[in-house]
Coordinates of C-alpha atoms in Angstrom, one line a residue:
Chain G
A912 CA 110.1 82.2 138.7
Q913 CA 111.7 79.1 140.0
S914 CA 109.9 76.1 141.3
V915 CA 110.8 72.8 143.0
T916 CA 108.5 69.3 142.7
Q917 CA 109.5 66.7 145.0
P918 CA 107.4 63.9 143.4
D919 CA 107.1 61.5 146.4
I920 CA 104.9 62.5 149.3
H921 CA 106.3 59.5 151.7
I922 CA 108.4 57.1 151.5
T923 CA 109.1 53.9 154.1
V924 CA 112.3 52.4 154.1
S925 CA 113.8 49.5 156.1
E926 CA 116.8 50.9 158.7
G927 CA 120.1 49.9 156.6
A928 CA 118.6 50.1 153.1
S929 CA 119.4 52.8 150.7
L930 CA 117.4 55.9 150.1
E931 CA 116.8 58.3 147.1
L932 CA 114.4 61.4 147.4
R933 CA 113.9 63.0 144.1
C934 CA 113.7 66.6 143.5
N935 CA 112.9 68.6 140.1
Y936 CA 113.8 72.0 139.7
S937 CA 112.5 74.9 137.4
Y938 CA 114.6 77.5 136.6
G939 CA 116.3 79.3 133.1
A940 CA 120.0 79.4 134.5
T941 CA 122.2 77.5 136.8
P942 CA 120.5 77.5 140.3
Y943 CA 121.6 77.5 143.7
L944 CA 119.8 74.2 145.2
F945 CA 119.3 73.1 149.0
W946 CA 118.3 70.0 150.6
Y947 CA 117.1 70.6 154.0
V948 CA 115.6 68.3 156.8
Q949 CA 113.0 68.7 159.7
S950 CA 112.7 66.6 162.4
P951 CA 109.0 66.7 164.0
G952 CA 108.7 69.7 166.0
Q953 CA 111.7 71.2 164.6
G954 CA 113.2 73.8 162.5
L955 CA 115.1 73.4 159.2
Q956 CA 118.4 72.0 159.2
L957 CA 120.8 72.4 155.9
L958 CA 122.1 69.0 154.3
L959 CA 124.1 70.1 151.6
K960 CA 123.7 73.1 148.9
Y961 CA 125.0 73.2 145.1
F962 CA 126.3 76.5 143.9
S963 CA 128.6 75.4 140.8
G964 CA 131.5 73.1 140.2
D965 CA 131.4 69.5 141.5
T966 CA 128.3 68.1 140.5
L967 CA 128.0 65.3 143.2
V968 CA 127.8 67.2 146.8
Q969 CA 128.4 65.9 150.3
G970 CA 126.6 66.9 153.1
I971 CA 125.9 65.9 156.6
K972 CA 124.7 62.9 158.1
G973 CA 126.2 60.9 155.1
F974 CA 123.6 62.3 152.8
E975 CA 125.1 63.2 149.1
A976 CA 123.2 64.7 146.3
E977 CA 123.8 65.1 142.1
F978 CA 123.0 68.0 140.0
K979 CA 121.8 66.9 136.6
R980 CA 121.5 70.1 134.5
S981 CA 120.2 67.6 131.7
Q982 CA 117.3 66.2 133.8
S983 CA 116.8 69.5 136.0
S984 CA 117.0 67.4 139.0
F985 CA 119.0 67.2 142.5
N986 CA 118.2 63.8 143.9
L987 CA 119.4 63.2 147.2
R988 CA 120.9 59.8 148.3
K989 CA 121.8 57.9 151.4
P990 CA 123.5 54.7 151.2
S991 CA 122.3 53.4 154.8
V992 CA 119.2 55.1 156.5
H993 CA 119.2 55.0 160.2
W994 CA 116.1 55.1 162.2
S995 CA 117.3 58.8 163.2
D996 CA 116.9 59.7 159.5
A997 CA 112.9 59.8 160.0
A998 CA 112.1 63.3 159.0
E999 CA 110.5 65.5 156.3
Y1000 CA 113.1 66.5 153.5
F1001 CA 112.5 69.5 151.8
C1002 CA 113.9 70.8 148.4
A1003 CA 114.8 74.1 147.7
V1004 CA 115.8 76.7 145.1
A1005 CA 117.0 80.1 144.6
A1006 CA 118.2 82.2 141.5
Y1007 CA 121.4 83.3 141.1
D1008 CA 122.4 86.1 143.2
D1009 CA 118.8 86.0 145.1
Y1010 CA 118.3 85.1 148.3
K1011 CA 114.4 83.9 148.1
L1012 CA 113.9 80.3 148.4
S1013 CA 111.6 78.2 146.3
F1014 CA 110.7 75.0 148.3
G1015 CA 109.3 72.1 147.4
A1016 CA 106.5 70.5 149.2
G1017 CA 108.5 67.9 151.1
T1018 CA 109.1 64.2 151.3
T1019 CA 108.1 62.6 154.9
V1020 CA 110.6 59.5 155.2
T1021 CA 109.5 56.7 157.5
V1022 CA 112.4 54.0 158.6
R1023 CA 110.9 50.7 159.8
A1024 CA 112.9 48.3 161.6
Chain A
N241 CA 125.5 80.3 169.9
A242 CA 122.0 81.4 169.4
G243 CA 121.4 81.7 165.8
V244 CA 118.0 82.9 164.9
T245 CA 115.6 82.9 167.9
Q246 CA 111.8 82.7 167.4
T247 CA 109.4 83.9 170.0
P248 CA 106.4 82.8 170.9
K249 CA 107.0 79.0 170.1
F250 CA 103.4 78.7 170.6
Q251 CA 100.3 81.1 170.3
V252 CA 96.9 80.8 169.8
L253 CA 94.7 83.6 169.1
K254 CA 90.8 84.2 168.3
T255 CA 89.8 85.1 164.8
G256 CA 90.4 89.3 164.6
Q257 CA 93.1 89.8 167.1
S258 CA 96.4 90.9 166.2
M259 CA 100.0 89.9 167.3
T260 CA 103.3 90.0 166.6
L261 CA 105.7 87.2 165.9
Q262 CA 109.3 88.1 166.9
C263 CA 112.6 87.1 165.3
A264 CA 116.1 88.1 166.4
Q265 CA 119.5 86.8 165.3
D266 CA 122.6 87.6 166.7
M267 CA 125.0 87.1 163.3
N268 CA 125.0 90.5 161.8
H269 CA 123.0 89.2 158.9
E270 CA 121.9 91.6 156.3
Y271 CA 119.0 89.3 154.6
M272 CA 116.2 88.1 156.8
S273 CA 113.1 86.4 155.8
W274 CA 109.5 84.8 156.9
Y275 CA 108.1 81.9 156.0
R276 CA 105.1 79.7 156.4
Q277 CA 104.7 75.8 156.9
D278 CA 101.5 74.2 155.5
P279 CA 100.9 70.9 155.3
G280 CA 101.4 69.5 151.7
M281 CA 102.7 72.9 150.6
G282 CA 106.2 73.2 152.0
L283 CA 107.6 76.6 152.8
R284 CA 106.3 80.0 151.5
L285 CA 107.9 83.1 151.8
I286 CA 106.0 86.0 153.7
H287 CA 108.3 88.8 153.3
Y288 CA 111.7 89.5 153.3
S289 CA 114.4 92.1 154.1
V290 CA 117.7 92.8 152.5
G291 CA 118.8 95.4 155.1
A292 CA 117.5 97.7 157.9
G293 CA 115.0 99.8 156.6
I294 CA 114.4 97.9 153.6
T295 CA 111.4 95.2 153.0
D296 CA 109.5 93.5 150.3
Q297 CA 106.7 91.2 149.7
G298 CA 107.2 87.8 149.0
E299 CA 104.7 85.1 147.6
V300 CA 102.0 85.2 150.4
P301 CA 102.4 88.8 152.1
N302 CA 98.4 89.5 152.6
G303 CA 97.4 90.0 155.9
Y304 CA 100.7 90.2 157.2
N305 CA 103.3 93.3 158.0
V306 CA 106.9 94.0 158.6
S307 CA 109.5 96.3 159.5
R308 CA 113.5 96.5 159.8
S309 CA 114.2 99.0 162.1
T310 CA 117.4 97.0 163.5
T311 CA 119.9 94.5 161.5
E312 CA 119.0 92.1 164.5
D313 CA 115.2 92.5 164.5
F314 CA 112.4 91.3 162.0
P315 CA 108.9 91.0 163.5
L316 CA 106.1 90.0 161.7
R317 CA 102.8 91.5 162.5
L318 CA 99.2 89.8 161.8
L319 CA 96.8 92.7 161.7
S320 CA 93.5 91.1 162.0
A321 CA 93.8 87.2 162.2
A322 CA 92.2 84.6 160.0
P323 CA 91.7 81.1 160.7
S324 CA 93.9 80.8 157.1
Q325 CA 96.6 82.2 158.6
T326 CA 96.9 79.2 161.1
S327 CA 100.3 77.6 160.2
V328 CA 103.9 77.1 161.5
Y329 CA 105.7 80.2 161.0
F330 CA 109.7 80.5 160.1
C331 CA 112.1 82.7 160.2
A332 CA 115.7 82.7 158.7
S333 CA 118.5 84.9 157.6
T334 CA 121.3 84.9 155.4
P335 CA 124.6 87.5 154.9
T336 CA 124.4 89.0 151.6
G337 CA 127.0 89.3 148.9
G338 CA 127.9 85.3 149.0
N339 CA 126.6 82.1 148.3
Q340 CA 125.6 81.2 152.0
P341 CA 122.4 79.1 153.0
Q342 CA 119.7 80.5 154.9
H343 CA 119.7 79.8 158.8
F344 CA 116.3 78.9 160.3
G345 CA 114.5 79.2 163.7
D346 CA 112.8 76.8 165.5
G347 CA 109.4 78.3 164.3
T348 CA 106.2 79.5 165.9
R349 CA 103.6 77.1 166.2
L350 CA 100.2 80.0 165.4
S351 CA 96.3 78.4 166.0
I352 CA 93.8 81.0 164.9
L353 CA 90.2 80.0 166.5

């Protein structure tokens, strides 16, 4: 079965600084990978997804992620964070042709002025 | 533009009470699922359904029951509520037959006293 590890529980970043959130997955074949964001008291919104092809994926709100098979990673990046990016971020993986998602524990991002 | 609708948004129960969390989607998605979200644990799959009349267990099914009589609705039943079921519950849906991400509802925040 697939699994996801998000090593960082909490990250604090200054507004305007760059952000990188780490995600490592465990799965024997090519996975389907996702990043979701959750604002306080809200549901989950999809930021971006990777199924195949180009390993650098662009998403909404200026986020991007890079799939690195050799490192089993799918790290999320944003060049310049805004105060509105303060939220909890979840990395998730699904097996090929399966719909069940396995989530990481999440990383909470705090943005300081 | 309703998407996935969950009701109620908040609920407090006493230990031993039963309750049904409602989930409805208007996108004609075949696949629906229920997750619970607990601090530090991300989201964990409770039950899922690949179409009307078909349900299966996820990672944490104990204490929960589901049915899928229509494509639109996927209710989650707590048979005898326990404090360990205090959580935030999310319903999600996605079309089958393609590489599509899941759409999440806004969640139901459930407290068991």
